Amino acid sequence: MDNLLTYVIVAIAAAVVGVVVTRAVTSSQQKKTEESRDLNPQSPNPQSDDHALKNDQVPSDLILRSLDSLHLGVVICDRAGTVIFRNRLVTSLVNGRHQDALAARALDDLLNSARTENFKEQTFELYGPPKRTYRIITQPLEDDGQRVGYLATLEDISDKKHLDEIRRDFVANVSHELKTPIGAIGLLAETLEAEEEFQVIRRLSGRIQLEAFRLGRIIEDLIDLSRIESEEIPKKELLSVYGLIDEAMSRILPSAEVRGVLLETKDFEQDVYVGGDRRQLISAIYNLLDNAVKYSDPGERVEVSVESNEAWVDIAIRDEGIGIPSRDIERVFERFYRVDQTRSRATGGTGLGLAIVRHVVNNHEGRILLESREGVGSTFTLRLPLVDPEET
C-alpha cells in the first residue's frame, strides 16, 4: 500500500475514533476534549490553516461513508480490542462463504497482536474460486500520545501477486530459452575445433548457423513484444486490410515454400479498412501465418479469408495442422507457452508469436478468436474495428 494512502487511512480512522471510540473508552473526559479535538490531526498540508478540517466541519457519518467507499478493507477496534467499525468491504468478506472465516480469524489474530506491537503485517489466501490473496496491516491509533484503539487495513493484492509471478516466470523462461541455443553453439564450436573431416565440419557449421538464427529470432521477438507492450499508438493510420495481408503473406511465403505448405487466399469482394499502426498489424498477421505454417505438414493448406459487417473486420487464418487440445486453448497466448514442445524446437518457434498477437489486438481495441480441433486444424480470427475511409 502506498505510504500516502496509509497516512490518509490513519487520519480518517483517527477521526472516526475521535467521534465514536473515545466516547465509550474515556467517557469521563470526552465531553471536555471533543469540543476542541481536531478530527483531522494530520492535515495533508499543515502549513495551510484555511484547508484544515475541524470538528464541526467533518460530520462523522461522512467519514464513515468515506471509509465504506474505499477499495480497501478497514477495521477499527477500541483500546480493549473490541471491533467498533468495519467498512463494507470487510463486512462482505467475513460474512461471505464459510471459508472466508479465515479472513476474520486473521484479522482477529493481528488485532490482538497489535495490542503489544506497534506494527504487524500478514498475507493470507482464500482458495476460491476465484483464488484471492490479501494483505492485512495493523497498527495502533493514538490521540495526544494516548493509545485509543487499533486500525487494520485489508488489501486485495491478488493482481499484484499474479503480475509478480508472471515476471518471475518470464525471467525464468527467457533464461532457459537463451541458454539452450547458446549452450548448443558452445558445444558445436568445441566439437568443430577438433574436427578435420570436411563433411562433418560443414554439418556442424550448419547446426551452429541454425542455433544462431534461433537465438536471433528469440531476441527479435523479445524486442518486438517489449515495444508493442510499452508503446502507445499516437495516431491511427487508415490502412487497407488487403494491403496488410499482402505484406504479411509476402514475408511468410519463403518459409511456407521450404516446408511445402500451400498458402491460399479467398477471393476478396472489395477492400475494407481499419485504423491503427501498420507495423504492429502486419506483425500480428505475420505471426498468425507463421504459427499456422510451422504446425502444418507438407502438402497441407493455410487459408486466409476476410469478412466484415458494419462494425468489425474479421481476418481469419485457417490451417489443417495438428490442432490444439481443448485444455491448452486458454494458454496459447501466454509467453513461451507451446502446445508441442518437440515440434516447436524442430521448427525454431520462440513461443512469443501469439503473445505478440494478443498485445497488438489489445492496442487496437480488437479481439482474437480461436477455434481448434485436435488432429483437424485451427482457425485464428483477428477481429478489428471497421473504419469507413469516407469518414476519416
Coordinates of C-alpha atoms in Angstrom, one line a residue:
M1 CA 0.0 0.0 0.0
D2 CA 1.3 3.5 -0.8
N3 CA 2.6 5.4 2.2
L4 CA 0.3 8.4 1.3
L5 CA -2.7 6.1 1.3
T6 CA -1.7 4.7 4.7
Y7 CA -1.4 8.2 6.1
V8 CA -4.8 9.1 4.8
I9 CA -6.4 6.0 6.2
V10 CA -4.8 6.6 9.6
A11 CA -6.0 10.2 9.6
I12 CA -9.6 9.2 8.7
A13 CA -9.6 6.3 11.1
A14 CA -8.3 8.6 13.9
A15 CA -11.2 10.9 13.1
V16 CA -13.6 8.0 13.4
V17 CA -12.0 7.0 16.7
G18 CA -12.4 10.6 17.9
V19 CA -16.1 10.6 17.1
V20 CA -17.0 7.0 18.0
V21 CA -14.4 5.2 20.1
T22 CA -13.2 7.7 22.6
R23 CA -16.8 8.4 23.7
A24 CA -17.0 4.8 25.0
V25 CA -13.5 4.4 26.2
T26 CA -12.9 7.7 28.1
S27 CA -16.5 8.9 28.8
S28 CA -15.5 11.0 31.8
Q29 CA -13.1 13.2 29.8
Q30 CA -14.7 13.1 26.4
K31 CA -17.1 16.0 26.9
K32 CA -14.2 18.3 27.6
T33 CA -12.0 17.1 24.8
E34 CA -14.5 16.6 22.0
E35 CA -15.2 20.4 21.7
S36 CA -11.5 21.1 20.9
R37 CA -10.3 18.0 19.2
D38 CA -9.3 18.3 15.6
L39 CA -10.9 15.4 13.7
N40 CA -8.1 15.6 11.2
P41 CA -4.9 16.0 13.3
Q42 CA -2.6 15.0 10.4
S43 CA -3.6 17.5 7.7
P44 CA -2.1 16.9 4.2
N45 CA -0.9 20.5 4.2
P46 CA -0.2 21.6 7.9
Q47 CA 1.0 25.0 6.7
S48 CA -2.4 26.0 5.3
D49 CA -4.8 26.7 8.1
D50 CA -7.5 27.6 5.6
H51 CA -7.7 23.9 4.5
A52 CA -7.6 22.3 7.9
L53 CA -10.6 20.2 8.8
K54 CA -12.1 20.9 12.2
N55 CA -14.6 19.0 14.4
D56 CA -17.6 20.9 13.2
Q57 CA -16.6 20.7 9.5
V58 CA -16.5 16.9 9.1
P59 CA -19.6 15.0 10.1
S60 CA -18.9 11.5 11.4
D61 CA -21.4 9.9 9.0
L62 CA -19.5 11.5 6.1
I63 CA -16.3 10.0 7.4
L64 CA -17.9 6.6 7.8
R65 CA -19.3 6.8 4.2
S66 CA -15.8 7.7 3.0
L67 CA -14.4 4.6 4.7
D68 CA -17.2 2.5 3.1
S69 CA -16.3 3.7 -0.4
L70 CA -12.6 2.7 -0.2
H71 CA -11.3 -0.2 -2.3
L72 CA -9.6 -1.2 0.9
G73 CA -10.9 -3.1 4.0
V74 CA -10.8 -1.1 7.2
V75 CA -11.4 -2.4 10.7
I76 CA -11.2 -0.2 13.8
C77 CA -11.1 -1.5 17.4
D78 CA -11.3 0.3 20.7
R79 CA -8.5 0.1 23.3
A80 CA -9.8 -3.1 24.7
G81 CA -9.7 -4.8 21.3
T82 CA -13.5 -4.7 20.6
V83 CA -14.4 -4.2 17.0
I84 CA -16.4 -1.0 16.7
F85 CA -16.3 -0.4 13.0
R86 CA -15.6 -2.4 9.8
N87 CA -16.3 -1.0 6.4
R88 CA -18.4 -2.6 3.7
L89 CA -15.6 -4.4 2.0
V90 CA -14.6 -6.3 5.2
T91 CA -18.2 -7.0 6.1
S92 CA -18.9 -8.6 2.7
L93 CA -15.7 -10.7 3.0
V94 CA -16.1 -12.1 6.6
N95 CA -19.9 -12.6 6.2
G96 CA -19.5 -14.4 2.8
R97 CA -18.7 -18.0 2.2
H98 CA -17.8 -20.3 5.2
Q99 CA -14.1 -20.4 4.1
D100 CA -13.9 -16.6 4.5
A101 CA -13.8 -17.2 8.2
L102 CA -10.1 -17.4 7.5
A103 CA -10.2 -13.7 6.9
A104 CA -12.0 -13.0 10.2
R105 CA -9.5 -15.2 12.1
A106 CA -6.5 -13.5 10.5
L107 CA -7.9 -10.1 11.4
D108 CA -8.6 -11.1 15.0
D109 CA -5.1 -12.5 15.4
L110 CA -3.4 -9.4 14.0
L111 CA -5.6 -7.0 16.0
N112 CA -4.7 -8.9 19.2
S113 CA -1.0 -8.8 18.4
A114 CA -1.3 -5.1 17.6
R115 CA -2.1 -4.5 21.3
T116 CA 1.5 -5.4 22.1
E117 CA 3.3 -4.4 18.9
N118 CA 3.3 -1.2 17.0
F119 CA 3.0 -2.7 13.6
K120 CA 2.1 -6.1 12.1
E121 CA 1.7 -7.4 8.6
Q122 CA 0.4 -10.7 7.3
T123 CA -0.6 -12.2 4.0
F124 CA -3.1 -15.0 3.6
E125 CA -5.0 -16.7 0.7
L126 CA -8.6 -17.6 0.1
Y127 CA -8.7 -20.5 -2.3
G128 CA -12.0 -19.6 -4.0
P129 CA -13.0 -19.9 -6.7
P130 CA -11.6 -17.5 -7.6
K131 CA -8.4 -17.7 -5.6
R132 CA -7.6 -14.4 -3.9
T133 CA -4.6 -13.1 -1.9
Y134 CA -5.0 -10.5 0.9
R135 CA -2.5 -8.4 2.9
I136 CA -3.5 -7.2 6.4
I137 CA -1.7 -4.4 8.1
T138 CA -2.5 -3.5 11.7
Q139 CA -1.2 -0.6 13.8
P140 CA -2.2 1.3 16.9
L141 CA -4.1 4.6 16.9
E142 CA -3.1 7.3 19.3
D143 CA -4.6 10.6 20.3
D144 CA -2.3 13.1 22.2
G145 CA 0.1 10.3 22.9
Q146 CA -2.5 8.0 24.4
R147 CA -3.5 4.8 22.7
V148 CA -7.2 4.9 21.9
G149 CA -7.6 2.0 19.5
Y150 CA -6.3 -0.1 16.7
L151 CA -6.6 0.1 12.9
A152 CA -6.4 -2.8 10.5
T153 CA -6.4 -2.4 6.7
L154 CA -7.1 -5.3 4.3
E155 CA -5.8 -5.0 0.7
D156 CA -6.6 -7.4 -2.1
I157 CA -3.1 -8.0 -3.7
S158 CA -4.2 -10.9 -6.0
D159 CA -3.5 -9.0 -9.2
K160 CA -0.1 -7.7 -7.9
K161 CA 0.9 -11.2 -6.9
H162 CA -0.2 -12.6 -10.3
L163 CA 1.9 -9.9 -12.1
D164 CA 4.9 -10.8 -9.9
E165 CA 4.5 -14.5 -10.8
I166 CA 4.3 -13.6 -14.5
R167 CA 7.5 -11.6 -14.2
R168 CA 9.3 -14.4 -12.4
D169 CA 8.2 -17.0 -14.9
F170 CA 9.1 -14.7 -17.8
V171 CA 12.7 -14.2 -16.5
A172 CA 13.0 -18.0 -15.9
N173 CA 11.7 -18.7 -19.4
V174 CA 13.9 -16.2 -21.1
S175 CA 16.9 -17.6 -19.2
H176 CA 16.1 -21.1 -20.3
E177 CA 15.3 -20.1 -24.0
L178 CA 18.5 -18.2 -24.4
K179 CA 20.6 -20.8 -22.6
T180 CA 19.6 -23.6 -24.9
P181 CA 20.9 -22.2 -28.2
I182 CA 23.9 -20.6 -26.5
G183 CA 24.9 -23.9 -24.9
A184 CA 24.4 -25.7 -28.3
I185 CA 26.6 -23.2 -30.1
G186 CA 29.3 -23.7 -27.5
L187 CA 29.3 -27.5 -27.7
L188 CA 29.2 -27.4 -31.5
A189 CA 32.1 -25.0 -31.7
E190 CA 34.1 -27.1 -29.3
T191 CA 33.4 -30.2 -31.4
L192 CA 34.2 -28.3 -34.6
E193 CA 37.6 -27.2 -33.3
A194 CA 38.8 -30.8 -33.0
E195 CA 37.2 -32.0 -36.3
E196 CA 39.2 -32.5 -39.5
E197 CA 36.7 -34.2 -41.9
F198 CA 35.2 -31.6 -44.3
Q199 CA 31.7 -33.1 -44.4
V200 CA 31.5 -33.1 -40.6
I201 CA 32.8 -29.6 -40.3
R202 CA 30.2 -28.5 -42.9
R203 CA 27.4 -30.2 -41.0
L204 CA 28.4 -28.8 -37.6
S205 CA 28.7 -25.3 -39.2
G206 CA 25.2 -25.6 -40.5
R207 CA 24.0 -26.5 -37.0
I208 CA 25.7 -23.5 -35.5
Q209 CA 24.0 -21.3 -38.1
L210 CA 20.6 -22.7 -37.2
E211 CA 21.2 -22.2 -33.4
A212 CA 22.4 -18.7 -34.1
F213 CA 19.3 -18.0 -36.2
R214 CA 17.1 -19.3 -33.4
L215 CA 18.9 -17.2 -30.9
G216 CA 18.4 -14.1 -33.1
R217 CA 14.7 -14.9 -33.5
I218 CA 14.2 -15.1 -29.8
I219 CA 15.9 -11.7 -29.2
E220 CA 14.0 -10.1 -32.1
D221 CA 10.6 -11.4 -30.7
L222 CA 11.5 -10.2 -27.2
I223 CA 12.3 -6.7 -28.6
D224 CA 9.1 -6.7 -30.6
L225 CA 7.0 -7.8 -27.6
S226 CA 8.6 -5.3 -25.3
R227 CA 8.0 -2.5 -27.8
I228 CA 4.4 -3.4 -28.5
E229 CA 3.6 -3.8 -24.8
S230 CA 5.0 -0.4 -23.9
E231 CA 4.3 1.8 -26.9
E232 CA 1.1 3.8 -27.5
I233 CA -0.3 4.5 -30.9
P234 CA -0.1 8.3 -31.2
K235 CA -2.2 8.5 -34.3
K236 CA -4.1 5.7 -36.1
E237 CA -3.4 5.4 -39.7
L238 CA -6.0 4.4 -42.3
L239 CA -4.9 1.0 -43.5
S240 CA -6.1 -1.3 -46.3
V241 CA -6.8 -4.8 -44.8
Y242 CA -5.8 -6.4 -48.1
G243 CA -2.6 -4.4 -48.2
L244 CA -1.7 -5.6 -44.7
I245 CA -2.5 -9.2 -45.7
D246 CA -0.4 -9.0 -48.9
E247 CA 2.6 -7.7 -47.0
A248 CA 2.4 -10.4 -44.3
M249 CA 1.9 -13.1 -47.0
S250 CA 5.0 -12.0 -48.9
R251 CA 7.0 -12.3 -45.7
I252 CA 5.9 -15.8 -44.8
L253 CA 6.0 -17.2 -48.4
P254 CA 9.6 -18.3 -48.4
S255 CA 9.1 -20.2 -45.1
A256 CA 5.9 -21.8 -46.5
E257 CA 7.7 -22.9 -49.7
V258 CA 10.6 -24.5 -47.7
R259 CA 8.1 -26.5 -45.7
G260 CA 5.9 -27.4 -48.6
V261 CA 2.8 -25.7 -47.2
L262 CA 0.3 -24.1 -49.6
L263 CA -0.8 -20.5 -49.0
E264 CA -4.3 -19.6 -50.3
T265 CA -6.5 -16.5 -50.1
K266 CA -10.2 -16.4 -50.6
D267 CA -11.4 -14.0 -53.3
F268 CA -12.0 -10.6 -51.7
E269 CA -15.1 -8.8 -52.9
Q270 CA -13.9 -5.3 -52.0
D271 CA -11.3 -3.7 -49.9
V272 CA -12.0 -2.8 -46.3
Y273 CA -10.1 -0.5 -43.9
V274 CA -9.0 -0.4 -40.3
G275 CA -7.2 2.2 -38.3
G276 CA -4.0 1.5 -36.5
D277 CA -0.3 1.0 -36.6
R278 CA 0.9 -0.6 -39.8
R279 CA 3.9 -2.3 -38.4
Q280 CA 2.0 -3.8 -35.5
L281 CA -0.9 -5.1 -37.5
I282 CA 1.4 -6.7 -40.2
S283 CA 3.4 -8.3 -37.3
A284 CA 0.1 -9.8 -35.9
I285 CA -1.0 -11.2 -39.2
Y286 CA 2.5 -12.5 -39.9
N287 CA 2.8 -14.2 -36.6
L288 CA -0.6 -16.0 -37.1
L289 CA 0.6 -17.1 -40.6
D290 CA 3.9 -18.2 -39.2
N291 CA 2.2 -20.2 -36.4
A292 CA -0.1 -21.9 -39.0
V293 CA 2.8 -22.8 -41.3
K294 CA 5.0 -24.2 -38.5
Y295 CA 2.3 -26.5 -37.3
S296 CA 1.3 -27.8 -40.8
D297 CA 2.7 -30.7 -42.7
P298 CA 3.9 -30.7 -46.3
G299 CA 1.0 -30.5 -48.7
E300 CA -1.4 -29.0 -46.2
R301 CA -3.1 -25.6 -46.8
V302 CA -3.1 -22.4 -44.9
E303 CA -6.1 -20.2 -46.0
V304 CA -6.7 -16.5 -45.3
S305 CA -10.2 -15.0 -45.6
V306 CA -11.8 -11.7 -44.7
E307 CA -15.3 -10.9 -43.7
S308 CA -16.8 -7.7 -42.5
N309 CA -20.0 -6.1 -41.2
E310 CA -21.0 -2.6 -40.2
A311 CA -18.7 -2.6 -37.1
W312 CA -15.9 -5.2 -37.5
V313 CA -13.4 -6.8 -39.9
D314 CA -12.5 -10.4 -39.3
I315 CA -9.2 -11.7 -40.7
A316 CA -9.4 -15.5 -40.4
I317 CA -6.3 -17.7 -40.8
R318 CA -7.2 -21.4 -41.1
D319 CA -4.8 -24.3 -41.2
E320 CA -5.0 -28.1 -41.5
G321 CA -2.4 -28.8 -38.9
I322 CA -2.2 -30.7 -35.7
G323 CA -4.8 -28.6 -33.9
I324 CA -4.8 -27.6 -30.2
P325 CA -6.1 -29.7 -27.3
S326 CA -9.0 -28.0 -25.5
R327 CA -7.0 -27.9 -22.3
D328 CA -4.4 -25.7 -24.0
I329 CA -6.6 -23.2 -25.8
E330 CA -6.8 -20.7 -22.9
R331 CA -3.0 -20.7 -22.6
V332 CA -1.7 -20.5 -26.1
F333 CA -1.4 -16.7 -25.9
E334 CA 0.9 -16.8 -22.9
R335 CA 4.6 -16.0 -23.4
F336 CA 6.7 -19.1 -24.2
Y337 CA 3.7 -21.5 -23.9
R338 CA 3.9 -24.2 -26.6
V339 CA 1.4 -26.9 -27.3
D340 CA 4.0 -29.2 -28.8
Q341 CA 7.5 -28.6 -27.3
T342 CA 9.3 -31.1 -29.5
R343 CA 7.8 -29.7 -32.8
S344 CA 8.4 -26.1 -31.7
R345 CA 12.1 -26.8 -31.2
A346 CA 12.3 -28.5 -34.6
T347 CA 10.7 -25.6 -36.4
G348 CA 12.5 -22.9 -34.5
G349 CA 9.5 -21.4 -32.7
T350 CA 10.2 -18.9 -29.9
G351 CA 6.8 -19.2 -28.1
L352 CA 6.3 -15.5 -28.3
G353 CA 4.4 -15.0 -31.6
L354 CA 0.9 -15.4 -30.2
A355 CA 1.7 -13.2 -27.2
I356 CA 2.7 -10.5 -29.7
V357 CA -0.7 -11.0 -31.5
R358 CA -2.6 -10.6 -28.2
H359 CA -0.9 -7.3 -27.3
V360 CA -1.4 -5.9 -30.9
V361 CA -5.1 -6.8 -30.6
N362 CA -5.3 -5.0 -27.2
N363 CA -3.6 -1.9 -28.6
H364 CA -6.2 -1.8 -31.4
E365 CA -9.3 -2.4 -29.3
G366 CA -9.9 -5.7 -31.1
R367 CA -10.3 -9.3 -30.3
I368 CA -8.5 -12.6 -31.1
L369 CA -10.8 -15.6 -31.6
L370 CA -9.6 -19.3 -31.7
E371 CA -11.4 -22.4 -32.9
S372 CA -9.5 -25.6 -33.0
R373 CA -9.9 -29.4 -33.1
E374 CA -7.0 -31.7 -32.3
G375 CA -5.9 -33.5 -35.4
V376 CA -8.1 -31.4 -37.7
G377 CA -6.7 -27.9 -37.6
S378 CA -7.1 -24.4 -36.1
T379 CA -8.7 -21.1 -37.1
F380 CA -7.4 -17.9 -35.6
T381 CA -9.6 -14.8 -36.3
L382 CA -8.2 -11.3 -35.9
R383 CA -11.2 -9.0 -35.2
L384 CA -10.6 -5.3 -35.7
P385 CA -12.9 -2.3 -35.7
L386 CA -14.0 -1.3 -39.2
V387 CA -13.2 2.2 -40.4
D388 CA -15.1 4.0 -43.2
P389 CA -12.5 5.8 -45.3
E390 CA -15.0 8.4 -46.3
E391 CA -15.5 9.5 -42.7
T392 CA -11.8 9.8 -41.8

